[in-house]
Amino acid sequence: MPPLDIVLTSWTVNWPALALLTTAVLLYARGLRAARQRRIRWPWRRTATFYALGLGSFAVLSFGFTGVYSHDLRWVFTLKITSYLFIVPLLLTAGKPLTLARATLGPAGTARLDRFLAHPVMRALSNTVVAALLGLGIFTLFLTPLFHPLRTDPFWDMALTVLVPLTGMLMVVPIIEDASSKTVSALIIVEFIYVFIELVADAVPGIMMRISPQILDGATVPLTGHPGWLPGPLRDQQLAGDLLWFLAEIVDVPLIILMFVRFARSDRNEASSYDSLTEEQLEALNREHLNGPNVTQGPS
């Protein structure tokens, strides 16, 4: 394992991460300024969570030890990508950026945002099942020779730095943000079943990396000219498998809890809508449910 001073003092500049970080800082700050102008009281805890924990963790992963050694070490790359996908989006979404946008954009801006989110491509990507399968697809690539260019190629480093956190946001936002409460409870149950299966399946690539006696990505030549604490290729792969297995299972817990919360919120909203119906409306609804929509009326 690396010495503590190496972990604390290693740093690099990741330009795609810096661009993404700056954009997020400015957009959230613009929302906060609009909230003050509209006299909307925005909880400081959400702001602190978004900036310090969400963007702070993204900055540490991109510019710190993981940013320096992710090209050389499989376990460091695995730690960075897994955190990009699961941990950073959870912390960012806890700051409720979408809720802030809806509260401060005004009618025209909110309408544009809703049209963007309602686009078929965005609706498909923001489906929790689709986003979770994308994450599983990324982890499956760790078992193939593509794992090496993913770690070492500058293009893939830029693409993953931008796309993986956004994929994580698409997976987490529908669960946390208030807009998700409009989903029908029955659909949430089906979605929960698929997501639960997928989240458990996330551990499979980690287990395969841990138990495989061969170097799966084909990069069998040990690194030269590097500090002595760097592990050999097989040990590096085993450490990466341990981390992927551990993190994929640990992060499952809050995601599953959030799915339960989402279901309870939707169920409560549906119950409230039924409570508001009159006796005549309830009777008509029950009659329609019992008879079915395609019952043919006989002659009177």
Short mmCIF file of C-alpha atoms in Angstrom, two decimals:
data_model
loop_
_atom_site.label_atom_id
_atom_site.label_comp_id
_atom_site.label_asym_id
_atom_site.label_seq_id
_atom_site.Cartn_x
_atom_site.Cartn_y
_atom_site.Cartn_z
CA MET A 1 0.00 0.00 0.00
CA PRO A 2 1.24 3.56 -0.64
CA PRO A 3 2.83 5.55 2.17
CA LEU A 4 0.64 8.20 3.76
CA ASP A 5 2.83 11.06 2.57
CA ILE A 6 2.44 9.85 -1.03
CA VAL A 7 -1.35 9.79 -0.67
CA LEU A 8 -1.46 13.28 0.85
CA THR A 9 1.01 15.04 -1.43
CA SER A 10 0.29 13.53 -4.86
CA TRP A 11 -1.65 15.84 -7.15
CA THR A 12 -2.20 16.53 -10.84
CA VAL A 13 -4.30 18.74 -13.12
CA ASN A 14 -7.22 17.03 -14.84
CA TRP A 15 -8.58 19.55 -17.32
CA PRO A 16 -11.89 17.83 -18.14
CA ALA A 17 -12.55 17.45 -14.41
CA LEU A 18 -11.66 21.10 -13.85
CA ALA A 19 -14.08 22.19 -16.59
CA LEU A 20 -16.88 20.03 -15.16
CA LEU A 21 -16.17 21.23 -11.63
CA THR A 22 -16.16 24.90 -12.63
CA THR A 23 -19.45 24.51 -14.53
CA ALA A 24 -21.13 22.86 -11.54
CA VAL A 25 -19.84 25.53 -9.14
CA LEU A 26 -21.12 28.38 -11.32
CA LEU A 27 -24.52 26.83 -12.06
CA TYR A 28 -25.27 26.07 -8.41
CA ALA A 29 -24.04 29.52 -7.36
CA ARG A 30 -26.32 31.07 -9.96
CA GLY A 31 -29.22 29.10 -8.50
CA LEU A 32 -28.38 30.29 -4.99
CA ARG A 33 -28.25 33.91 -6.13
CA ALA A 34 -31.62 33.56 -7.86
CA ALA A 35 -33.03 32.00 -4.69
CA ARG A 36 -31.92 35.00 -2.65
CA GLN A 37 -33.45 37.38 -5.17
CA ARG A 38 -36.75 35.49 -5.01
CA ARG A 39 -36.55 35.37 -1.20
CA ILE A 40 -36.44 31.57 -1.23
CA ARG A 41 -34.85 30.15 1.90
CA TRP A 42 -32.44 27.47 0.73
CA PRO A 43 -31.04 25.20 3.50
CA TRP A 44 -27.35 25.80 4.07
CA ARG A 45 -26.83 22.08 4.69
CA ARG A 46 -27.74 21.35 1.08
CA THR A 47 -25.26 23.95 -0.13
CA ALA A 48 -22.51 22.60 2.11
CA THR A 49 -23.22 19.04 1.01
CA PHE A 50 -23.14 19.95 -2.66
CA TYR A 51 -19.94 21.99 -2.53
CA ALA A 52 -17.87 20.43 0.26
CA LEU A 53 -18.85 16.78 0.01
CA GLY A 54 -20.08 16.39 -3.58
CA LEU A 55 -17.73 18.62 -5.55
CA GLY A 56 -15.02 18.23 -2.91
CA SER A 57 -14.92 14.46 -3.29
CA PHE A 58 -14.92 14.82 -7.08
CA ALA A 59 -11.95 17.20 -6.86
CA VAL A 60 -10.00 14.90 -4.54
CA LEU A 61 -10.58 11.92 -6.83
CA SER A 62 -9.62 13.88 -9.95
CA PHE A 63 -6.67 15.93 -8.73
CA GLY A 64 -5.28 13.90 -5.83
CA PHE A 65 -3.65 10.50 -5.43
CA THR A 66 -6.28 8.68 -7.49
CA GLY A 67 -5.85 11.14 -10.35
CA VAL A 68 -2.06 10.65 -10.36
CA TYR A 69 -1.88 6.85 -10.14
CA SER A 70 -5.10 5.72 -11.85
CA HIS A 71 -3.19 5.28 -15.13
CA ASP A 72 -0.65 2.93 -13.54
CA LEU A 73 -2.65 0.96 -10.97
CA ARG A 74 -5.82 -1.03 -11.56
CA TRP A 75 -7.00 -0.72 -7.96
CA VAL A 76 -6.60 3.08 -7.98
CA PHE A 77 -8.48 3.36 -11.28
CA THR A 78 -11.22 1.10 -9.91
CA LEU A 79 -11.51 3.24 -6.78
CA LYS A 80 -11.81 6.41 -8.85
CA ILE A 81 -14.37 5.12 -11.34
CA THR A 82 -16.51 3.39 -8.70
CA SER A 83 -16.54 6.54 -6.59
CA TYR A 84 -17.37 8.62 -9.67
CA LEU A 85 -20.36 6.39 -10.36
CA PHE A 86 -21.76 5.86 -6.86
CA ILE A 87 -20.35 8.09 -4.13
CA VAL A 88 -19.98 11.47 -5.87
CA PRO A 89 -23.51 11.44 -7.39
CA LEU A 90 -25.05 10.53 -4.02
CA LEU A 91 -23.33 13.47 -2.35
CA LEU A 92 -24.09 15.89 -5.18
CA THR A 93 -27.75 14.94 -5.42
CA ALA A 94 -28.13 15.36 -1.65
CA GLY A 95 -27.68 19.06 -2.40
CA LYS A 96 -30.89 18.91 -4.51
CA PRO A 97 -29.56 20.77 -7.60
CA LEU A 98 -32.63 19.88 -9.69
CA THR A 99 -34.98 21.12 -6.98
CA LEU A 100 -33.01 24.36 -6.79
CA ALA A 101 -33.24 24.77 -10.55
CA ARG A 102 -37.01 24.24 -10.58
CA ALA A 103 -37.45 26.76 -7.76
CA THR A 104 -35.37 29.53 -9.34
CA LEU A 105 -35.57 29.28 -13.14
CA GLY A 106 -39.03 30.80 -13.43
CA PRO A 107 -41.87 29.52 -15.62
CA ALA A 108 -40.02 29.77 -18.92
CA GLY A 109 -36.80 28.25 -17.59
CA THR A 110 -38.65 25.46 -15.81
CA ALA A 111 -40.57 24.69 -19.00
CA ARG A 112 -37.29 24.42 -20.94
CA LEU A 113 -35.84 22.17 -18.25
CA ASP A 114 -38.93 19.96 -18.30
CA ARG A 115 -38.80 19.69 -22.10
CA PHE A 116 -35.15 18.69 -21.91
CA LEU A 117 -35.81 16.08 -19.23
CA ALA A 118 -38.88 14.82 -21.13
CA HIS A 119 -36.89 14.15 -24.31
CA PRO A 120 -37.04 10.42 -25.17
CA VAL A 121 -33.25 10.05 -24.96
CA MET A 122 -33.09 11.71 -21.54
CA ARG A 123 -36.08 9.72 -20.30
CA ALA A 124 -34.38 6.50 -21.37
CA LEU A 125 -31.04 7.42 -19.81
CA SER A 126 -32.62 8.66 -16.59
CA ASN A 127 -34.56 5.43 -16.14
CA THR A 128 -33.03 3.84 -13.07
CA VAL A 129 -32.82 0.43 -14.72
CA VAL A 130 -31.04 1.74 -17.84
CA ALA A 131 -28.57 3.83 -15.85
CA ALA A 132 -27.79 0.92 -13.54
CA LEU A 133 -27.18 -1.37 -16.52
CA LEU A 134 -24.76 1.20 -17.94
CA GLY A 135 -22.81 1.00 -14.69
CA LEU A 136 -22.74 -2.79 -14.89
CA GLY A 137 -21.52 -2.50 -18.47
CA ILE A 138 -18.61 -0.31 -17.39
CA PHE A 139 -17.57 -2.78 -14.69
CA THR A 140 -17.83 -5.70 -17.14
CA LEU A 141 -15.20 -4.00 -19.32
CA PHE A 142 -12.77 -4.42 -16.42
CA LEU A 143 -12.70 -8.14 -17.25
CA THR A 144 -11.56 -7.58 -20.83
CA PRO A 145 -8.40 -6.34 -22.60
CA LEU A 146 -10.19 -2.99 -22.97
CA PHE A 147 -9.43 -2.34 -19.31
CA HIS A 148 -5.87 -1.33 -20.19
CA PRO A 149 -6.71 1.43 -22.73
CA LEU A 150 -9.49 2.65 -20.41
CA ARG A 151 -6.82 3.32 -17.80
CA THR A 152 -4.03 4.62 -19.99
CA ASP A 153 -5.52 6.34 -23.05
CA PRO A 154 -5.98 10.12 -22.58
CA PHE A 155 -9.18 10.13 -24.65
CA TRP A 156 -10.85 7.52 -22.45
CA ASP A 157 -9.63 9.29 -19.35
CA MET A 158 -11.37 12.47 -20.53
CA ALA A 159 -14.54 10.62 -21.56
CA LEU A 160 -14.83 8.64 -18.32
CA THR A 161 -14.17 11.72 -16.18
CA VAL A 162 -17.24 13.40 -17.70
CA LEU A 163 -19.57 10.51 -18.54
CA VAL A 164 -19.27 8.32 -15.43
CA PRO A 165 -20.35 10.99 -12.89
CA LEU A 166 -23.19 12.04 -15.21
CA THR A 167 -24.32 8.41 -15.48
CA GLY A 168 -24.28 8.18 -11.71
CA MET A 169 -26.35 11.34 -11.46
CA LEU A 170 -28.91 9.91 -13.88
CA MET A 171 -29.16 6.83 -11.69
CA VAL A 172 -29.44 8.68 -8.37
CA VAL A 173 -31.51 11.78 -9.25
CA PRO A 174 -34.77 9.90 -9.98
CA ILE A 175 -34.50 8.23 -6.56
CA ILE A 176 -33.68 11.30 -4.45
CA GLU A 177 -35.28 14.29 -6.17
CA ASP A 178 -38.89 15.13 -5.36
CA ALA A 179 -40.04 14.85 -8.96
CA SER A 180 -39.65 11.09 -8.75
CA SER A 181 -42.58 10.83 -6.35
CA LYS A 182 -44.98 11.11 -9.31
CA THR A 183 -44.10 7.64 -10.50
CA VAL A 184 -46.78 5.00 -10.01
CA SER A 185 -46.08 2.64 -7.10
CA ALA A 186 -46.49 -0.48 -9.24
CA LEU A 187 -43.84 0.75 -11.67
CA ILE A 188 -41.50 1.57 -8.80
CA ILE A 189 -41.84 -1.99 -7.51
CA VAL A 190 -40.88 -3.44 -10.90
CA GLU A 191 -38.03 -0.95 -11.21
CA PHE A 192 -36.85 -1.80 -7.71
CA ILE A 193 -36.70 -5.52 -8.53
CA TYR A 194 -34.55 -4.93 -11.61
CA VAL A 195 -32.28 -2.44 -9.84
CA PHE A 196 -31.85 -4.78 -6.88
CA ILE A 197 -30.77 -7.60 -9.19
CA GLU A 198 -28.40 -5.31 -11.08
CA LEU A 199 -26.84 -3.88 -7.92
CA VAL A 200 -26.13 -7.39 -6.68
CA ALA A 201 -24.70 -8.27 -10.11
CA ASP A 202 -22.25 -5.35 -9.79
CA ALA A 203 -20.21 -7.54 -7.44
CA VAL A 204 -19.64 -10.24 -10.09
CA PRO A 205 -16.86 -8.40 -12.02
CA GLY A 206 -15.10 -7.71 -8.72
CA ILE A 207 -15.29 -11.37 -7.70
CA MET A 208 -13.96 -12.47 -11.09
CA MET A 209 -11.04 -10.06 -10.86
CA ARG A 210 -10.27 -11.29 -7.35
CA ILE A 211 -10.24 -15.03 -8.06
CA SER A 212 -8.81 -15.06 -11.59
CA PRO A 213 -5.24 -16.49 -11.74
CA GLN A 214 -4.55 -14.63 -14.99
CA ILE A 215 -4.10 -10.95 -15.87
CA LEU A 216 -7.39 -10.20 -17.58
CA ASP A 217 -6.36 -7.03 -19.41
CA GLY A 218 -3.16 -8.54 -20.83
CA ALA A 219 -0.83 -5.93 -19.27
CA THR A 220 1.51 -8.43 -17.61
CA VAL A 221 4.74 -6.39 -17.70
CA PRO A 222 5.53 -4.92 -14.26
CA LEU A 223 5.97 -1.16 -14.04
CA THR A 224 9.56 0.05 -14.07
CA GLY A 225 11.02 3.25 -12.68
CA HIS A 226 8.29 3.52 -10.05
CA PRO A 227 8.34 3.34 -6.26
CA GLY A 228 8.79 -0.05 -4.65
CA TRP A 229 5.39 0.02 -2.96
CA LEU A 230 3.58 -0.54 -6.27
CA PRO A 231 2.17 -4.10 -6.42
CA GLY A 232 2.75 -6.56 -9.24
CA PRO A 233 0.15 -6.94 -12.02
CA LEU A 234 -1.69 -9.91 -10.47
CA ARG A 235 -1.76 -8.43 -6.97
CA ASP A 236 -2.90 -5.13 -8.48
CA GLN A 237 -5.78 -6.91 -10.20
CA GLN A 238 -6.73 -8.70 -6.98
CA LEU A 239 -6.80 -5.42 -5.07
CA ALA A 240 -8.97 -3.88 -7.79
CA GLY A 241 -11.37 -6.81 -7.51
CA ASP A 242 -11.53 -6.44 -3.72
CA LEU A 243 -12.34 -2.74 -4.02
CA LEU A 244 -14.95 -3.21 -6.75
CA TRP A 245 -16.62 -6.01 -4.81
CA PHE A 246 -16.60 -4.06 -1.54
CA LEU A 247 -17.70 -0.68 -2.87
CA ALA A 248 -20.40 -2.06 -5.17
CA GLU A 249 -21.98 -3.91 -2.25
CA ILE A 250 -21.59 -1.14 0.33
CA VAL A 251 -23.17 1.51 -1.89
CA ASP A 252 -26.09 -0.83 -2.62
CA VAL A 253 -27.40 -0.24 0.91
CA PRO A 254 -28.21 3.51 0.65
CA LEU A 255 -29.54 3.08 -2.90
CA ILE A 256 -31.94 0.33 -1.82
CA ILE A 257 -33.03 2.40 1.19
CA LEU A 258 -33.70 5.35 -1.10
CA MET A 259 -35.76 3.13 -3.38
CA PHE A 260 -37.90 2.15 -0.39
CA VAL A 261 -38.29 5.82 0.55
CA ARG A 262 -39.31 6.63 -3.01
CA PHE A 263 -41.92 3.86 -2.97
CA ALA A 264 -43.31 5.01 0.39
CA ARG A 265 -43.58 8.60 -0.86
CA SER A 266 -45.38 7.53 -4.03
CA ASP A 267 -47.72 5.23 -2.10
CA ARG A 268 -48.55 8.07 0.30
CA ASN A 269 -49.33 10.41 -2.59
CA GLU A 270 -51.60 7.83 -4.23
CA ALA A 271 -53.42 7.26 -0.93
CA SER A 272 -53.96 11.02 -0.58
CA SER A 273 -55.41 11.20 -4.09
CA TYR A 274 -57.91 8.46 -3.22
CA ASP A 275 -58.85 10.19 0.04
CA SER A 276 -59.83 13.29 -1.91
CA LEU A 277 -62.42 11.40 -3.99
CA THR A 278 -66.11 11.55 -3.14
CA GLU A 279 -68.14 8.44 -2.40
CA GLU A 280 -69.71 8.58 -5.85
CA GLN A 281 -66.28 8.81 -7.51
CA LEU A 282 -64.96 5.90 -5.44
CA GLU A 283 -68.00 3.81 -6.32
CA ALA A 284 -67.54 4.56 -10.02
CA LEU A 285 -63.86 3.72 -9.78
CA ASN A 286 -64.57 0.40 -8.04
CA ARG A 287 -67.27 -0.44 -10.58
CA GLU A 288 -64.89 0.26 -13.46
CA HIS A 289 -62.21 -1.87 -11.82
CA LEU A 290 -64.58 -4.81 -11.24
CA ASN A 291 -66.31 -4.70 -14.61
CA GLY A 292 -63.28 -3.86 -16.71
CA PRO A 293 -62.99 -1.12 -19.34
CA ASN A 294 -64.22 -3.27 -22.23
CA VAL A 295 -67.55 -4.48 -20.82
CA THR A 296 -70.27 -4.19 -23.45
CA GLN A 297 -73.56 -2.88 -22.18
CA GLY A 298 -76.63 -4.93 -23.05
CA PRO A 299 -79.78 -3.43 -24.47
CA SER A 300 -81.81 -1.44 -22.02
#
